[in-house]
Short mmCIF file of C-alpha atoms and ligand atoms in Angstrom, two decimals:
data_model
loop_
_atom_site.label_atom_id
_atom_site.label_comp_id
_atom_site.label_asym_id
_atom_site.label_seq_id
_atom_site.Cartn_x
_atom_site.Cartn_y
_atom_site.Cartn_z
CA MET B 16 54.80 -106.52 -118.03
CA ILE B 17 54.88 -104.22 -121.04
CA ILE B 18 51.79 -103.81 -123.22
CA ASN B 19 52.61 -105.30 -126.59
CA ILE B 20 52.39 -102.55 -129.23
CA PRO B 21 54.50 -102.79 -132.43
CA THR B 22 57.66 -100.70 -132.34
CA SER B 23 57.73 -97.87 -134.82
CA GLN B 24 59.81 -94.91 -136.01
CA GLN B 25 56.79 -92.73 -135.29
CA LYS B 26 56.44 -90.81 -132.04
CA ARG B 27 53.87 -92.45 -129.77
CA LEU B 28 50.79 -90.59 -128.60
CA VAL B 29 48.86 -92.39 -125.87
CA ILE B 30 45.26 -91.26 -125.39
CA ILE B 31 43.48 -92.43 -122.25
CA GLY B 32 39.70 -92.45 -122.69
CA GLY B 33 37.51 -93.09 -125.73
CA GLY B 34 34.72 -90.69 -124.79
CA PHE B 35 33.76 -87.59 -126.77
CA ALA B 36 37.19 -86.00 -126.27
CA GLY B 37 39.53 -89.00 -126.68
CA LEU B 38 37.66 -90.49 -129.62
CA THR B 39 37.50 -87.18 -131.49
CA LEU B 40 41.23 -86.60 -130.98
CA ALA B 41 42.14 -90.12 -132.14
CA GLN B 42 39.95 -89.66 -135.24
CA LYS B 43 41.51 -86.30 -135.96
CA LEU B 44 45.08 -87.67 -135.76
CA ALA B 45 44.39 -91.12 -137.25
CA LYS B 46 46.09 -90.13 -140.52
CA SER B 47 48.92 -88.15 -138.91
CA ASP B 48 52.54 -89.19 -138.58
CA LEU B 49 52.04 -90.37 -134.99
CA GLN B 50 51.56 -93.85 -133.59
CA ILE B 51 48.34 -93.59 -131.63
CA VAL B 52 47.45 -95.89 -128.76
CA LEU B 53 43.89 -95.43 -127.53
CA LEU B 54 43.16 -96.96 -124.12
CA ASP B 55 39.75 -97.30 -122.49
CA LYS B 56 38.36 -99.53 -119.76
CA ASN B 57 35.45 -100.32 -122.11
CA ASN B 58 35.71 -101.44 -125.72
CA TYR B 59 33.01 -98.99 -126.74
CA HIS B 60 32.20 -95.29 -126.81
CA GLN B 61 29.12 -94.28 -124.78
CA PHE B 62 26.69 -91.54 -125.79
CA GLN B 63 25.91 -90.23 -122.31
CA PRO B 64 23.15 -87.73 -123.22
CA LEU B 65 20.82 -90.66 -124.01
CA PHE B 66 21.58 -92.83 -120.95
CA TYR B 67 18.26 -91.82 -119.45
CA GLN B 68 16.39 -93.33 -122.40
CA VAL B 69 18.12 -96.68 -121.78
CA ALA B 70 17.18 -96.42 -118.11
CA MET B 71 13.54 -95.73 -119.08
CA ALA B 72 13.47 -98.72 -121.48
CA GLY B 73 13.17 -96.40 -124.48
CA LEU B 74 16.42 -97.44 -126.17
CA GLU B 75 18.65 -100.50 -126.18
CA PRO B 76 22.19 -99.95 -124.79
CA SER B 77 23.65 -101.02 -128.15
CA SER B 78 21.90 -98.09 -129.88
CA ILE B 79 23.90 -95.55 -127.91
CA SER B 80 27.22 -97.41 -127.67
CA PHE B 81 29.74 -97.75 -130.46
CA PRO B 82 32.65 -100.23 -130.62
CA LEU B 83 35.95 -98.33 -130.62
CA ARG B 84 37.61 -100.81 -132.97
CA LYS B 85 35.00 -100.24 -135.65
CA THR B 86 35.94 -96.56 -135.91
CA PHE B 87 39.58 -97.39 -136.64
CA GLN B 88 39.23 -100.47 -138.85
CA ASN B 89 41.13 -98.69 -141.64
CA SER B 90 43.62 -96.75 -139.49
CA LYS B 91 46.84 -98.73 -139.46
CA ASN B 92 48.65 -96.48 -136.98
CA VAL B 93 45.88 -96.58 -134.33
CA PHE B 94 46.14 -99.31 -131.69
CA ILE B 95 43.38 -99.95 -129.17
CA ARG B 96 43.77 -101.68 -125.83
CA VAL B 97 40.96 -102.28 -123.34
CA THR B 98 42.37 -101.63 -119.91
CA GLU B 99 42.05 -99.37 -116.91
CA VAL B 100 44.94 -96.93 -116.55
CA GLU B 101 45.99 -96.74 -112.92
CA GLU B 102 48.99 -94.43 -112.80
CA VAL B 103 51.13 -92.03 -114.80
CA ASP B 104 54.89 -92.02 -114.19
CA THR B 105 55.77 -88.54 -115.41
CA GLN B 106 59.51 -89.06 -114.71
CA LYS B 107 59.81 -92.14 -116.92
CA ASN B 108 57.10 -91.08 -119.43
CA GLU B 109 55.17 -94.31 -118.80
CA ILE B 110 51.71 -95.30 -117.76
CA HIS B 111 50.76 -98.31 -115.66
CA THR B 112 47.57 -100.17 -116.43
CA SER B 113 45.75 -103.33 -115.39
CA ILE B 114 47.42 -105.21 -118.29
CA GLY B 115 50.92 -103.71 -118.07
CA SER B 116 52.98 -100.58 -118.68
CA LEU B 117 53.45 -98.47 -121.76
CA ALA B 118 55.91 -95.73 -122.68
CA TYR B 119 54.70 -92.56 -124.39
CA ASP B 120 56.19 -89.56 -126.13
CA TYR B 121 52.96 -87.60 -125.72
CA LEU B 122 50.13 -88.40 -123.37
CA VAL B 123 46.54 -87.12 -123.42
CA LEU B 124 44.21 -87.67 -120.48
CA ALA B 125 40.60 -87.73 -121.67
CA ILE B 126 39.25 -89.74 -118.74
CA GLY B 127 36.07 -87.74 -118.10
CA ALA B 128 34.17 -87.57 -114.83
CA ASP B 129 32.16 -89.78 -112.50
CA THR B 130 29.24 -89.25 -110.13
CA ASN B 131 29.99 -87.01 -107.15
CA PHE B 132 28.51 -88.18 -103.84
CA PHE B 133 30.37 -85.42 -101.98
CA GLY B 134 32.12 -87.94 -99.73
CA ASN B 135 28.88 -89.45 -98.41
CA GLU B 136 29.53 -93.21 -98.51
CA ARG B 137 25.98 -94.18 -97.65
CA LEU B 138 24.61 -92.17 -100.57
CA ALA B 139 27.25 -93.76 -102.83
CA GLU B 140 26.22 -97.22 -101.65
CA LYS B 141 22.44 -96.86 -101.60
CA THR B 142 21.51 -94.48 -104.44
CA ILE B 143 21.60 -95.23 -108.17
CA PRO B 144 23.90 -93.11 -110.34
CA MET B 145 23.70 -92.83 -114.12
CA LYS B 146 27.20 -92.32 -115.46
CA SER B 147 27.59 -95.44 -117.58
CA VAL B 148 25.50 -97.71 -119.79
CA SER B 149 25.68 -100.45 -117.15
CA GLU B 150 24.34 -98.10 -114.47
CA ALA B 151 21.49 -97.07 -116.81
CA LEU B 152 20.66 -100.76 -117.34
CA PHE B 153 20.78 -101.39 -113.60
CA LEU B 154 18.26 -98.57 -113.14
CA ARG B 155 16.00 -99.99 -115.85
CA ASN B 156 16.02 -103.40 -114.12
CA ALA B 157 15.41 -101.85 -110.68
CA ILE B 158 12.40 -99.83 -111.90
CA LEU B 159 10.79 -102.74 -113.75
CA GLU B 160 11.48 -105.28 -110.98
CA ASP B 161 9.89 -102.99 -108.41
CA TYR B 162 6.74 -102.53 -110.52
CA GLU B 163 6.52 -106.31 -110.76
CA LYS B 164 6.91 -106.68 -106.97
CA ALA B 165 4.39 -103.91 -106.33
CA LEU B 166 1.66 -105.91 -108.10
CA SER B 167 1.87 -108.56 -105.38
CA THR B 168 2.39 -106.21 -102.44
CA ALA B 169 -0.79 -105.64 -100.46
CA ASN B 170 0.66 -103.35 -97.79
CA TYR B 171 0.20 -99.70 -98.86
CA ASP B 172 3.47 -98.35 -97.40
CA ASP B 173 5.56 -101.18 -98.84
CA ARG B 174 3.90 -100.68 -102.22
CA GLN B 175 4.62 -96.94 -102.10
CA GLY B 176 8.27 -97.69 -101.44
CA LEU B 177 8.40 -99.85 -104.56
CA ILE B 178 6.62 -97.54 -106.99
CA ASP B 179 7.72 -94.09 -105.80
CA ILE B 180 11.00 -92.66 -107.03
CA VAL B 181 13.16 -89.79 -105.79
CA ILE B 182 15.54 -88.05 -108.19
CA VAL B 183 18.19 -85.89 -106.58
CA GLY B 184 19.56 -83.09 -108.78
CA GLY B 185 17.66 -80.73 -111.07
CA GLY B 186 20.27 -80.42 -113.83
CA PRO B 187 19.65 -81.76 -117.36
CA THR B 188 19.97 -85.41 -116.27
CA GLY B 189 17.54 -85.12 -113.33
CA VAL B 190 15.04 -83.10 -115.36
CA GLU B 191 15.14 -85.50 -118.33
CA VAL B 192 14.80 -88.59 -116.13
CA ALA B 193 11.88 -87.05 -114.21
CA GLY B 194 10.11 -86.17 -117.48
CA ALA B 195 10.62 -89.67 -118.90
CA LEU B 196 9.37 -91.33 -115.68
CA ALA B 197 6.28 -89.12 -115.69
CA GLU B 198 5.54 -90.17 -119.28
CA MET B 199 6.03 -93.83 -118.34
CA LYS B 200 3.53 -93.36 -115.53
CA LYS B 201 1.06 -91.69 -117.90
CA TYR B 202 1.30 -93.89 -121.00
CA VAL B 203 2.89 -97.23 -120.09
CA LEU B 204 1.86 -98.17 -116.55
CA PRO B 205 -1.89 -98.07 -117.20
CA LYS B 206 -1.39 -100.58 -120.04
CA ASP B 207 1.31 -102.87 -118.63
CA TYR B 208 0.45 -102.79 -114.93
CA ARG B 209 -3.33 -102.47 -115.05
CA GLU B 210 -3.78 -103.63 -111.45
CA LEU B 211 -1.60 -100.79 -110.12
CA ASP B 212 -3.30 -97.54 -109.21
CA CYS B 213 -1.11 -95.15 -111.22
CA ASP B 214 -2.24 -92.22 -109.08
CA GLU B 215 -0.30 -93.85 -106.26
CA VAL B 216 2.98 -93.45 -108.19
CA ASP B 217 4.90 -90.39 -106.97
CA ILE B 218 7.92 -88.95 -108.73
CA HIS B 219 9.90 -86.49 -106.61
CA LEU B 220 12.59 -84.24 -108.05
CA LEU B 221 14.72 -82.58 -105.38
CA GLN B 222 16.97 -79.67 -106.33
CA GLY B 223 19.43 -78.05 -103.92
CA SER B 224 19.28 -74.57 -105.46
CA ASP B 225 16.42 -72.20 -106.24
CA CYS B 226 15.93 -73.19 -109.90
CA LEU B 227 16.10 -76.13 -112.27
CA LEU B 228 18.68 -76.31 -115.07
CA LYS B 229 21.09 -73.93 -113.39
CA GLY B 230 23.43 -72.62 -116.06
CA MET B 231 20.63 -72.27 -118.61
CA SER B 232 18.42 -69.18 -119.01
CA SER B 233 15.66 -68.28 -116.53
CA GLU B 234 13.12 -68.92 -119.34
CA ALA B 235 14.48 -72.48 -119.72
CA SER B 236 14.42 -73.23 -116.00
CA GLU B 237 10.92 -71.77 -115.52
CA SER B 238 9.57 -73.73 -118.50
CA ALA B 239 11.22 -76.93 -117.27
CA TYR B 240 9.55 -76.41 -113.89
CA LYS B 241 6.16 -75.87 -115.52
CA PHE B 242 6.49 -78.83 -117.92
CA LEU B 243 7.40 -81.15 -115.06
CA THR B 244 4.70 -79.99 -112.68
CA ASP B 245 2.15 -80.26 -115.52
CA LEU B 246 3.26 -83.87 -115.90
CA GLY B 247 2.62 -84.47 -112.21
CA VAL B 248 6.22 -84.47 -110.96
CA ASP B 249 6.64 -83.19 -107.41
CA VAL B 250 9.47 -80.64 -107.91
CA LYS B 251 11.02 -79.28 -104.74
CA LEU B 252 13.59 -76.46 -104.92
CA ASN B 253 16.10 -75.42 -102.23
CA VAL B 254 16.07 -78.93 -100.76
CA ARG B 255 19.35 -80.50 -99.64
CA VAL B 256 19.48 -84.27 -99.30
CA THR B 257 21.59 -85.29 -96.33
CA ASP B 258 21.09 -89.05 -96.17
CA TYR B 259 19.33 -92.08 -97.61
CA ASP B 260 19.00 -95.22 -95.51
CA GLY B 261 17.61 -97.42 -98.28
CA GLU B 262 14.04 -96.67 -97.22
CA TYR B 263 13.78 -92.95 -96.52
CA VAL B 264 15.46 -89.92 -98.10
CA HIS B 265 16.36 -87.41 -95.39
CA THR B 266 16.63 -83.71 -96.19
CA LYS B 267 18.28 -80.86 -94.33
CA ASP B 268 14.93 -79.35 -93.29
CA GLY B 269 14.02 -82.61 -91.53
CA THR B 270 11.64 -84.00 -94.17
CA LYS B 271 11.58 -87.74 -94.87
CA ILE B 272 10.45 -89.21 -98.21
CA ARG B 273 9.79 -92.94 -98.60
CA ALA B 274 11.28 -94.55 -101.71
CA ASP B 275 13.14 -97.78 -102.37
CA LYS B 276 14.89 -96.19 -105.34
CA VAL B 277 16.81 -92.92 -105.35
CA ILE B 278 18.48 -91.70 -108.52
CA TRP B 279 21.55 -89.58 -107.79
CA ALA B 280 22.14 -86.91 -110.45
CA ALA B 281 23.48 -84.18 -108.21
CA GLY B 282 26.98 -83.60 -109.52
CA ILE B 283 30.15 -84.97 -111.04
CA THR B 284 33.81 -85.19 -110.09
CA GLY B 285 36.83 -85.87 -112.29
CA ASN B 286 37.95 -89.50 -112.62
CA LYS B 287 41.06 -90.12 -110.58
CA ILE B 288 44.43 -91.19 -111.88
CA LYS B 289 47.57 -91.50 -109.74
CA GLY B 290 50.87 -89.82 -110.47
CA LEU B 291 50.03 -86.18 -111.14
CA PRO B 292 51.34 -83.68 -108.58
CA LYS B 293 48.74 -81.82 -106.54
CA GLU B 294 49.81 -78.50 -108.11
CA SER B 295 48.34 -79.79 -111.37
CA MET B 296 44.92 -80.42 -109.79
CA THR B 297 42.08 -78.10 -108.86
CA TRP B 298 38.53 -78.26 -107.48
CA GLY B 299 36.16 -80.94 -108.72
CA ASN B 300 39.21 -83.18 -109.15
CA ARG B 301 39.88 -81.51 -112.51
CA ILE B 302 43.33 -81.11 -114.06
CA LEU B 303 44.70 -77.63 -114.62
CA VAL B 304 45.60 -76.98 -118.25
CA ASN B 305 46.73 -73.93 -120.23
CA ARG B 306 44.99 -72.68 -123.37
CA PHE B 307 46.78 -75.40 -125.38
CA ASN B 308 45.47 -78.11 -123.04
CA GLN B 309 48.97 -78.74 -121.65
CA ILE B 310 48.80 -79.89 -118.03
CA LYS B 311 50.35 -77.45 -115.59
CA GLY B 312 53.99 -78.40 -115.06
CA PHE B 313 54.34 -80.62 -118.15
CA GLU B 314 55.08 -80.07 -121.83
CA ASN B 315 54.17 -83.46 -123.25
CA ILE B 316 51.08 -84.31 -121.15
CA TYR B 317 47.67 -82.90 -122.04
CA ALA B 318 44.13 -83.11 -120.66
CA ILE B 319 40.91 -82.54 -122.62
CA GLY B 320 37.18 -82.73 -121.98
CA ASP B 321 35.41 -83.02 -118.63
CA ILE B 322 38.64 -83.73 -116.74
CA ALA B 323 40.40 -80.55 -117.96
CA PHE B 324 40.09 -77.23 -116.16
CA MET B 325 40.93 -74.32 -118.44
CA THR B 326 40.03 -70.71 -117.87
CA GLU B 327 39.59 -68.03 -120.47
CA GLU B 328 38.20 -64.51 -120.18
CA ALA B 329 34.60 -65.55 -120.72
CA TYR B 330 34.99 -68.62 -118.46
CA PRO B 331 36.91 -67.62 -115.31
CA GLN B 332 35.43 -70.64 -113.46
CA GLY B 333 36.39 -73.09 -116.21
CA HIS B 334 34.28 -74.44 -119.05
CA PRO B 335 31.02 -76.31 -118.51
CA GLN B 336 31.51 -80.09 -118.47
CA VAL B 337 29.56 -80.82 -121.65
CA ALA B 338 30.14 -82.73 -124.86
CA GLN B 339 30.76 -79.64 -127.03
CA VAL B 340 33.70 -78.50 -124.90
CA ALA B 341 35.21 -82.01 -125.07
CA ILE B 342 34.79 -82.22 -128.85
CA GLN B 343 36.06 -78.69 -129.53
CA GLN B 344 39.12 -79.14 -127.28
CA ALA B 345 39.92 -82.44 -129.00
CA LYS B 346 39.65 -80.86 -132.46
CA LYS B 347 41.87 -77.97 -131.43
CA LEU B 348 44.48 -80.24 -129.87
CA GLY B 349 44.34 -82.36 -133.03
CA LYS B 350 45.50 -79.27 -134.92
CA ASN B 351 47.90 -77.95 -132.26
CA LEU B 352 49.79 -81.14 -131.41
CA PRO B 353 51.40 -81.61 -134.86
CA LYS B 354 52.39 -77.92 -134.70
CA ILE B 355 53.90 -78.28 -131.22
CA ILE B 356 55.84 -81.36 -132.37
CA GLN B 357 57.21 -79.41 -135.35
CA ASP B 358 58.10 -76.41 -133.15
CA LYS B 359 55.47 -74.27 -134.86
CA THR B 360 53.23 -71.87 -132.95
CA PRO B 361 49.96 -73.44 -131.73
CA LYS B 362 46.72 -71.46 -131.46
CA PRO B 363 45.02 -71.05 -128.06
CA PHE B 364 41.67 -72.78 -127.47
CA SER B 365 38.56 -70.66 -127.23
CA TYR B 366 35.18 -72.22 -126.50
CA ASN B 367 32.44 -71.52 -129.03
CA ASP B 368 29.19 -72.02 -127.10
CA LEU B 369 26.71 -73.48 -129.56
CA GLY B 370 23.94 -73.54 -126.94
CA SER B 371 22.38 -76.03 -124.55
CA MET B 372 19.13 -77.94 -124.37
CA ALA B 373 17.10 -80.43 -122.36
CA THR B 374 13.93 -82.38 -123.09
CA ILE B 375 11.04 -83.01 -120.74
CA GLY B 376 8.97 -85.72 -122.37
CA ARG B 377 6.94 -85.66 -125.58
CA HIS B 378 6.61 -82.29 -127.34
CA ARG B 379 8.43 -80.43 -124.58
CA ALA B 380 12.01 -79.22 -124.51
CA VAL B 381 13.98 -76.08 -123.71
CA VAL B 382 16.69 -74.71 -125.99
CA ASP B 383 19.10 -71.85 -125.27
CA LEU B 384 21.02 -70.72 -128.34
CA PRO B 385 23.49 -67.82 -128.00
CA LYS B 386 21.00 -65.38 -129.56
CA TRP B 387 17.67 -67.17 -129.25
CA LYS B 388 15.87 -69.02 -126.49
CA PHE B 389 12.77 -71.08 -127.08
CA GLN B 390 10.74 -73.80 -125.41
CA GLY B 391 8.01 -76.28 -126.32
CA PHE B 392 7.32 -78.30 -129.47
CA PHE B 393 9.84 -76.64 -131.82
CA ALA B 394 12.53 -76.95 -129.14
CA TRP B 395 11.66 -80.65 -128.85
CA MET B 396 12.10 -81.16 -132.61
CA ILE B 397 15.48 -79.42 -132.46
CA TRP B 398 16.50 -81.58 -129.48
CA LEU B 399 15.59 -84.76 -131.39
CA GLY B 400 17.48 -83.66 -134.52
CA VAL B 401 20.64 -82.58 -132.67
CA HIS B 402 20.85 -85.76 -130.60
CA LEU B 403 20.23 -87.99 -133.60
CA PHE B 404 22.89 -86.17 -135.60
CA GLN B 405 25.47 -86.39 -132.78
CA LEU B 406 25.17 -90.17 -132.38
CA ILE B 407 28.10 -92.12 -133.75
CA GLY B 408 27.34 -94.71 -136.42
CA VAL B 409 24.70 -94.83 -139.17
CA LYS B 410 23.17 -98.01 -137.72
CA ASN B 411 22.78 -96.37 -134.30
CA ARG B 412 21.12 -93.31 -135.85
CA LEU B 413 18.73 -95.49 -137.81
CA PHE B 414 17.84 -97.68 -134.80
CA VAL B 415 17.29 -94.69 -132.54
CA PHE B 416 15.18 -92.95 -135.20
CA ILE B 417 13.00 -96.05 -135.69
CA ASN B 418 12.61 -96.47 -131.91
CA TRP B 419 11.62 -92.84 -131.45
CA LEU B 420 9.15 -93.00 -134.32
CA TRP B 421 7.62 -96.19 -132.95
CA ASN B 422 7.38 -94.77 -129.43
CA TYR B 423 5.87 -91.58 -130.81
CA LEU B 424 3.19 -93.31 -132.85
CA THR B 425 2.28 -96.00 -130.31
CA TYR B 426 2.82 -94.05 -127.06
CA ASP B 427 4.74 -97.13 -126.00
CA GLN B 428 8.23 -98.62 -125.79
CA SER B 429 8.86 -102.26 -126.45
CA LEU B 430 12.07 -102.77 -124.50
CA ARG B 431 10.81 -103.39 -120.99
CA LEU B 432 12.89 -106.51 -120.39
CA ILE B 433 14.39 -107.34 -117.02
CA ILE B 434 17.75 -108.85 -117.89
CA ARG B 435 19.75 -110.02 -114.90
CA PRO B 436 23.13 -111.75 -114.81
CA LYS B 437 22.78 -115.51 -114.14
CA VAL B 438 23.08 -116.32 -110.44
CA LYS B 439 24.70 -119.69 -109.81
CA LYS B 440 22.33 -121.94 -107.88
CA GLU B 441 23.71 -124.30 -105.25
CA THR B 442 23.85 -127.78 -106.70
CA SER B 443 22.64 -130.80 -104.71
CA LEU B 444 26.31 -131.85 -104.40
CA GLU B 445 27.25 -128.50 -102.81
CA ASN B 446 24.18 -128.75 -100.55
CA SER B 447 25.12 -132.18 -99.29
CA LYS B 448 28.76 -131.07 -98.74
CA ALA B 449 27.50 -128.14 -96.68
CA GLN B 450 25.28 -130.40 -94.58
CA ASN B 451 28.19 -132.77 -93.83
C1 LIG X 19 23.47 -88.76 -118.02
C2 LIG X 19 24.27 -87.71 -118.72
C3 LIG X 19 23.66 -86.86 -119.63
C4 LIG X 19 24.40 -85.88 -120.31
N1 LIG X 19 23.77 -85.06 -121.20
C5 LIG X 19 24.48 -84.17 -121.91
C6 LIG X 19 23.86 -83.37 -122.91
O1 LIG X 19 22.65 -83.47 -123.14
N2 LIG X 19 24.65 -82.48 -123.59
C7 LIG X 19 25.99 -82.37 -123.36
O2 LIG X 19 26.66 -81.58 -124.02
N3 LIG X 19 26.60 -83.09 -122.40
C8 LIG X 19 25.89 -83.99 -121.69
N4 LIG X 19 26.50 -84.75 -120.74
C9 LIG X 19 27.92 -84.52 -120.45
C10 LIG X 19 28.80 -85.17 -121.53
O3 LIG X 19 28.42 -86.51 -121.71
C11 LIG X 19 30.26 -85.05 -121.09
O4 LIG X 19 30.58 -83.69 -121.00
C12 LIG X 19 31.19 -85.72 -122.08
O5 LIG X 19 30.94 -87.10 -122.13
C13 LIG X 19 32.65 -85.47 -121.71
O6 LIG X 19 33.47 -86.14 -122.62
P1 LIG X 19 34.88 -86.72 -122.14
O7 LIG X 19 35.46 -87.37 -123.35
O8 LIG X 19 35.64 -85.68 -121.43
O9 LIG X 19 34.52 -87.83 -121.06
P2 LIG X 19 33.68 -89.16 -121.23
O10 LIG X 19 32.76 -89.08 -122.39
O11 LIG X 19 33.12 -89.43 -119.89
O12 LIG X 19 34.78 -90.26 -121.58
C14 LIG X 19 35.76 -90.68 -120.67
C15 LIG X 19 36.26 -92.04 -121.12
O13 LIG X 19 37.39 -92.37 -120.34
C16 LIG X 19 37.31 -93.72 -119.95
N5 LIG X 19 38.11 -93.84 -118.71
C17 LIG X 19 37.94 -93.16 -117.56
N6 LIG X 19 38.91 -93.46 -116.68
C18 LIG X 19 39.69 -94.37 -117.30
C19 LIG X 19 40.87 -95.08 -116.90
N7 LIG X 19 41.44 -94.90 -115.70
N8 LIG X 19 41.42 -95.95 -117.78
C20 LIG X 19 40.87 -96.17 -118.99
N9 LIG X 19 39.77 -95.50 -119.43
C21 LIG X 19 39.19 -94.62 -118.59
C22 LIG X 19 35.83 -93.98 -119.77
O14 LIG X 19 35.54 -95.36 -119.89
C23 LIG X 19 35.24 -93.14 -120.90
O15 LIG X 19 35.11 -93.89 -122.09
C24 LIG X 19 25.78 -85.75 -120.05
C25 LIG X 19 26.40 -86.60 -119.14
C26 LIG X 19 25.65 -87.57 -118.48
C27 LIG X 19 26.33 -88.50 -117.52
#
């Protein structure tokens, strides 16, 4: 079956992925002389840096998600299809998806990355990742359900399993989740779960290397460590998790930590798509591209964002997998592609590092700018401003701002709802059939 897209005199650019990279590129070329087909398995863009606030019941999923169609309501040459792309046929210039095939003149892969469990199937099955809005919601439900269960659990060990949490990975995600959980323990649990002894709640953050926030400055990682330990988080460095059996986390040094919930934030790997030769791939399942984002071995196929692996003098190991790289590569390709099509000379991409930051609860954040590093309250204000500004959609910005203001003034969040999908109960008819 062929995906139904109107035929046109325009050359067709197919973009796979409506994340930071794909969405920015489609916006940039929306008024160009190309027919643009944007494909994503979801009908919305997800603002990943605030997933942890959804998981901690601080924000609604709708505040950090934005419908793709809304962005292109007035762009007549942009066509959106919600589907999972399975394979690229580079010989026929076609892609194969769950709803059919589609031919392209130019193809851009902006498919991002997923959680890396390093081949450990048990960790993949038993731990909770946070790489999509639905996973963040799952985590929110799991945390709240376990607090509810803990209220009625008399046995100390069983109760510990329900209320203790282990976070694996001391990068920005692990650090931000640990900070938010510690604040929940401090401000929310004593009010909502009065019968629980909050001192019994343990939050463990396990990091495989010798510092938190690797990739940021030593000042940032030391401050993050101090902020978290001040909040009561048990931070352990140089600890490698080897297994999790659903009850105990096992580490390489033989330690066992009891917890019914383990959050896995220990790495990412590129999303897979069939059809590219192995010469075009490199470590981390990333796709090798040149400085114009052209995939190695192809002239009309490009990769941008987390999935792309490009080296330049200052980045011999590739760029960091962060939103700024994705956005900047998309903007550059948006300028280069029309030039390439018109046989003009494109300009090579060069990453302009605007800095990095992470927040660790109220009034605490760390910010590394190229020429200035700072931590604490001012850093926190900057973090809030930057994240608010980066969100897509005025309504989302307004809702997030109001939520943050409310949380700040009341030391509370009002979104602690456990929303589960409906489970079909056996009807009496089915019961009697089963008995016969
Ligand atoms: C929890 C978390 C916190 C983060 N915090 C920060 C931060 O504070 N600052 C920062 O700079 N970066 C942060 N990042 C990283 C940042 O979000 C990524 O670098 C950025 O999203 C990469 O953009 P992208 O467009 O390459 O990929 P993505 O944004 O991941 O988009 C990929 C898109 O492709 C779609 N897709 C994938 N495979 C297919 C397929 N086969 N078919 C159809 N569609 C497909 C997906 O649905 C998705 O919409 C964070 C990431 C996470 C997970």
